[in-house]
Amino acid sequence: MVNSHFLKKIISVGEKDIMSRLVDYTELAYKESDILIDMLSNRNSLVEKNEEIKEIEKVGDELDISIRQDVTKGAISPTLMNSMLQLVEKCDDIIDTGYFISREIKRMFLDYAGGMEKCINLVTKTYSTFISMLEYNKASLKHLNQMLTASEDEKIRDERIAIEKLEEKVDELKDDTFDYIYRNADGLPYLVFSHLIDLTHKIDDMLDDCEDAADLIITITRSITS
Amino acid sequence: MLAILIFSFLLVILVAGNNSSAVSGTIIGSKMMNRYTALAITSAGYVAGYLTEGRFLQHAVVELLPFRPEYVLFAIIASFIIFSIAFFVKVPISLTMALVGSAIGLSLKLRYTADLSFLTEIIIAWIAAPIVSIVFSYIFNDRLSRMKHRNLWSYAAGIKLMLILTAVFTAFTLGANTIGFLGDISGTGALNEVLISIGSVIGTFFFSSGIIRSVSQNMYMMKYTNAFSSQLVSAIVVEISTIFSIPMSNTQTLTSAVLGAGLSYKAKAIYLKPFFYIVIMWVLSPIIGMVFTYMLA
């Protein structure tokens, strides 16, 4: 019926619709993290795995354009529009960072294999830390997913706290990794040193983006209820 | 008198257009409704308010303008000129206040000793309305934003629906009070009612775009909860004034309610300059109306 459709349109909450769509990002980022963990642990079929991540990044970009259009056209308070767009950007950044990491791993093992082999023990040990960091990222993405689908203030707050704790753990791992790399920097080829430092920063960035996204969700939901 | 009806008709067009963004700014801005649907609802609210409660302001017309039509015309023309200039140079002059000022100017010019008790009532109401709006909007918004929600999205859907209903109520009270006051000055009768109603619709649709006022901007940029609480409190204050036959400025009550809602937050990032500017115009509007009509008559 026209009237029920009209009423449905009036009371539809644009902010909720956007949040539901952002769940796709957390699922894509989760899948991406799984592939990255696989790349770091096996180092087989790096080209194919990189291609898989490239596809994920492409889907993420299309999602970014589509959700941005929905934000600007949808029933969203003008005061929240900026926060919504920032939230979309943060979610997309997680995927983009994952793609950067995948290219970096592929490049180092395929185009600088000799250099990597020289210090394979140190690389393997550092990579195992990266795997732990990415496992935390996966856990953090699960919490972000829960935040996006939750409808209770308390649940949203709890999930945000969980993400914050995970981010702190990753921060500690990041510092330990830097210490380890610097302690063993003598004799480490510059490209390998730079690669490991970059990756440490980038994986930490993924968690930071996750935390920033969680903060933005809190800002948006608080804005709606206060 | 036809001239009074024509000028009232023109004033109604300006008033309806001028207030439309404050009435439906939030629902258009947050895209709950498209512009034309929101304006259709707004104009329906104006017409409904005018036709059902507009006659409540007849007492004010009798008390303030007990003159022959040719003299009343001076007050209407003076208000029209003042409001037209203010409308196009985007100065927030209150038509209601300018019109009451014009009535006082006319009384002074004609050396008519007006019934001061009603005038006193109006002045007390004009002083009390912003205070009441600030206080009640503060309390209401504070309670509303402290509420615990089982489901925040159900709350969001509910408050969006309430915002639409409040916009209709605001349009209704404006139609009853300001447009009703103008309608009663123009006279009673079917032709008057038809013309004033048409003026409300024309003003809403053709004179509402491009009007940027401090209040409407505030409404547009407000969050759902404080937009709802300030608009509801403002509309209730105007409705009570209508029942007591007091011409009340919608801008005055809405601006105060917006301020009250803003003050209820812990972090009070309120830009007070537009508020003070509007307060100055509250004081100046009746004085300008009075002086201009005195000179014109």
mmCIF file of N, CA, C and O in Angstrom, chain B residues 1-5 7-8 61 65-77 106 110 184-187 297:
data_model
loop_
_atom_site.group_PDB
_atom_site.id
_atom_site.type_symbol
_atom_site.label_atom_id
_atom_site.label_comp_id
_atom_site.label_asym_id
_atom_site.label_seq_id
_atom_site.Cartn_x
_atom_site.Cartn_y
_atom_site.Cartn_z
ATOM 1 N N MET B 1 -12.534 46.223 4.098
ATOM 2 C CA MET B 1 -11.826 47.106 3.169
ATOM 3 C C MET B 1 -10.822 46.284 2.347
ATOM 4 O O MET B 1 -9.994 45.561 2.898
ATOM 5 N N LEU B 2 -10.931 46.426 1.030
ATOM 6 C CA LEU B 2 -10.148 45.577 0.133
ATOM 7 C C LEU B 2 -8.634 45.774 0.299
ATOM 8 O O LEU B 2 -7.862 44.816 0.270
ATOM 9 N N ALA B 3 -8.218 47.051 0.511
ATOM 10 C CA ALA B 3 -6.775 47.332 0.627
ATOM 11 C C ALA B 3 -6.169 46.599 1.823
ATOM 12 O O ALA B 3 -5.053 46.057 1.740
ATOM 13 N N ILE B 4 -6.910 46.556 2.933
ATOM 14 C CA ILE B 4 -6.414 45.849 4.126
ATOM 15 C C ILE B 4 -6.258 44.360 3.804
ATOM 16 O O ILE B 4 -5.252 43.726 4.151
ATOM 17 N N LEU B 5 -7.263 43.833 3.112
ATOM 18 C CA LEU B 5 -7.227 42.409 2.760
ATOM 19 C C LEU B 5 -6.029 42.106 1.851
ATOM 20 O O LEU B 5 -5.318 41.102 2.063
ATOM 21 N N PHE B 7 -3.158 43.827 1.572
ATOM 22 C CA PHE B 7 -1.884 43.920 2.306
ATOM 23 C C PHE B 7 -1.736 42.761 3.304
ATOM 24 O O PHE B 7 -0.629 42.255 3.516
ATOM 25 N N SER B 8 -2.849 42.359 3.904
ATOM 26 C CA SER B 8 -2.788 41.203 4.822
ATOM 27 C C SER B 8 -2.391 39.954 4.051
ATOM 28 O O SER B 8 -1.570 39.148 4.512
ATOM 29 N N VAL B 61 -7.187 41.899 18.145
ATOM 30 C CA VAL B 61 -7.445 42.901 17.102
ATOM 31 C C VAL B 61 -8.386 43.975 17.639
ATOM 32 O O VAL B 61 -8.157 45.184 17.456
ATOM 33 N N LEU B 65 -6.505 47.390 17.735
ATOM 34 C CA LEU B 65 -6.815 48.196 16.546
ATOM 35 C C LEU B 65 -8.317 48.541 16.466
ATOM 36 O O LEU B 65 -8.993 48.160 15.503
ATOM 37 N N PRO B 66 -8.800 49.273 17.460
ATOM 38 C CA PRO B 66 -10.243 49.582 17.445
ATOM 39 C C PRO B 66 -10.535 50.835 16.603
ATOM 40 O O PRO B 66 -11.286 51.713 17.017
ATOM 41 N N PHE B 67 -9.890 50.916 15.437
ATOM 42 C CA PHE B 67 -10.005 52.129 14.624
ATOM 43 C C PHE B 67 -10.765 51.859 13.340
ATOM 44 O O PHE B 67 -10.995 50.705 12.971
ATOM 45 N N ARG B 68 -11.081 52.963 12.663
ATOM 46 C CA ARG B 68 -11.758 52.812 11.371
ATOM 47 C C ARG B 68 -10.777 52.156 10.382
ATOM 48 O O ARG B 68 -9.553 52.361 10.481
ATOM 49 N N PRO B 69 -11.285 51.391 9.411
ATOM 50 C CA PRO B 69 -10.402 50.646 8.494
ATOM 51 C C PRO B 69 -9.332 51.507 7.833
ATOM 52 O O PRO B 69 -8.197 51.053 7.653
ATOM 53 N N GLU B 70 -9.673 52.774 7.483
ATOM 54 C CA GLU B 70 -8.663 53.599 6.795
ATOM 55 C C GLU B 70 -7.445 53.872 7.688
ATOM 56 O O GLU B 70 -6.330 54.075 7.199
ATOM 57 N N TYR B 71 -7.653 53.856 9.032
ATOM 58 C CA TYR B 71 -6.523 54.038 9.948
ATOM 59 C C TYR B 71 -5.769 52.719 10.136
ATOM 60 O O TYR B 71 -4.542 52.688 10.200
ATOM 61 N N VAL B 72 -6.540 51.626 10.226
ATOM 62 C CA VAL B 72 -5.911 50.305 10.382
ATOM 63 C C VAL B 72 -4.973 50.035 9.196
ATOM 64 O O VAL B 72 -3.899 49.439 9.350
ATOM 65 N N LEU B 73 -5.366 50.544 8.044
ATOM 66 C CA LEU B 73 -4.563 50.355 6.830
ATOM 67 C C LEU B 73 -3.130 50.887 7.018
ATOM 68 O O LEU B 73 -2.162 50.287 6.540
ATOM 69 N N PHE B 74 -3.010 52.010 7.764
ATOM 70 C CA PHE B 74 -1.675 52.580 8.013
ATOM 71 C C PHE B 74 -0.794 51.569 8.755
ATOM 72 O O PHE B 74 0.377 51.400 8.439
ATOM 73 N N ALA B 75 -1.389 50.952 9.770
ATOM 74 C CA ALA B 75 -0.625 49.969 10.568
ATOM 75 C C ALA B 75 -0.187 48.793 9.698
ATOM 76 O O ALA B 75 0.953 48.309 9.798
ATOM 77 N N ILE B 76 -1.099 48.358 8.851
ATOM 78 C CA ILE B 76 -0.799 47.206 7.979
ATOM 79 C C ILE B 76 0.284 47.578 6.960
ATOM 80 O O ILE B 76 1.250 46.822 6.761
ATOM 81 N N ILE B 77 0.135 48.771 6.345
ATOM 82 C CA ILE B 77 1.130 49.192 5.339
ATOM 83 C C ILE B 77 2.504 49.361 5.991
ATOM 84 O O ILE B 77 3.524 48.907 5.463
ATOM 85 N N LEU B 106 -0.251 53.889 16.183
ATOM 86 C CA LEU B 106 -1.508 54.434 15.671
ATOM 87 C C LEU B 106 -2.332 55.041 16.808
ATOM 88 O O LEU B 106 -2.911 56.134 16.667
ATOM 89 N N LEU B 110 -3.430 58.891 17.008
ATOM 90 C CA LEU B 110 -4.856 59.272 17.045
ATOM 91 C C LEU B 110 -5.293 59.711 18.443
ATOM 92 O O LEU B 110 -6.476 59.948 18.682
ATOM 93 N N ASP B 184 -7.447 38.053 11.109
ATOM 94 C CA ASP B 184 -8.481 38.769 11.879
ATOM 95 C C ASP B 184 -8.435 40.274 11.605
ATOM 96 O O ASP B 184 -9.470 40.940 11.623
ATOM 97 N N ILE B 185 -7.225 40.801 11.348
ATOM 98 C CA ILE B 185 -7.125 42.229 11.005
ATOM 99 C C ILE B 185 -7.810 42.473 9.659
ATOM 100 O O ILE B 185 -8.510 43.474 9.468
ATOM 101 N N SER B 186 -7.625 41.501 8.743
ATOM 102 C CA SER B 186 -8.215 41.683 7.401
ATOM 103 C C SER B 186 -9.733 41.587 7.436
ATOM 104 O O SER B 186 -10.407 42.057 6.528
ATOM 105 N N GLY B 187 -10.251 40.979 8.480
ATOM 106 C CA GLY B 187 -11.704 40.868 8.624
ATOM 107 C C GLY B 187 -12.160 39.429 8.589
ATOM 108 O O GLY B 187 -11.349 38.510 8.383
ATOM 109 N N ALA B 297 1.099 57.646 9.622
ATOM 110 C CA ALA B 297 -0.347 57.917 9.777
ATOM 111 C C ALA B 297 -0.658 59.412 9.735
ATOM 112 O O ALA B 297 0.134 60.239 10.136
#
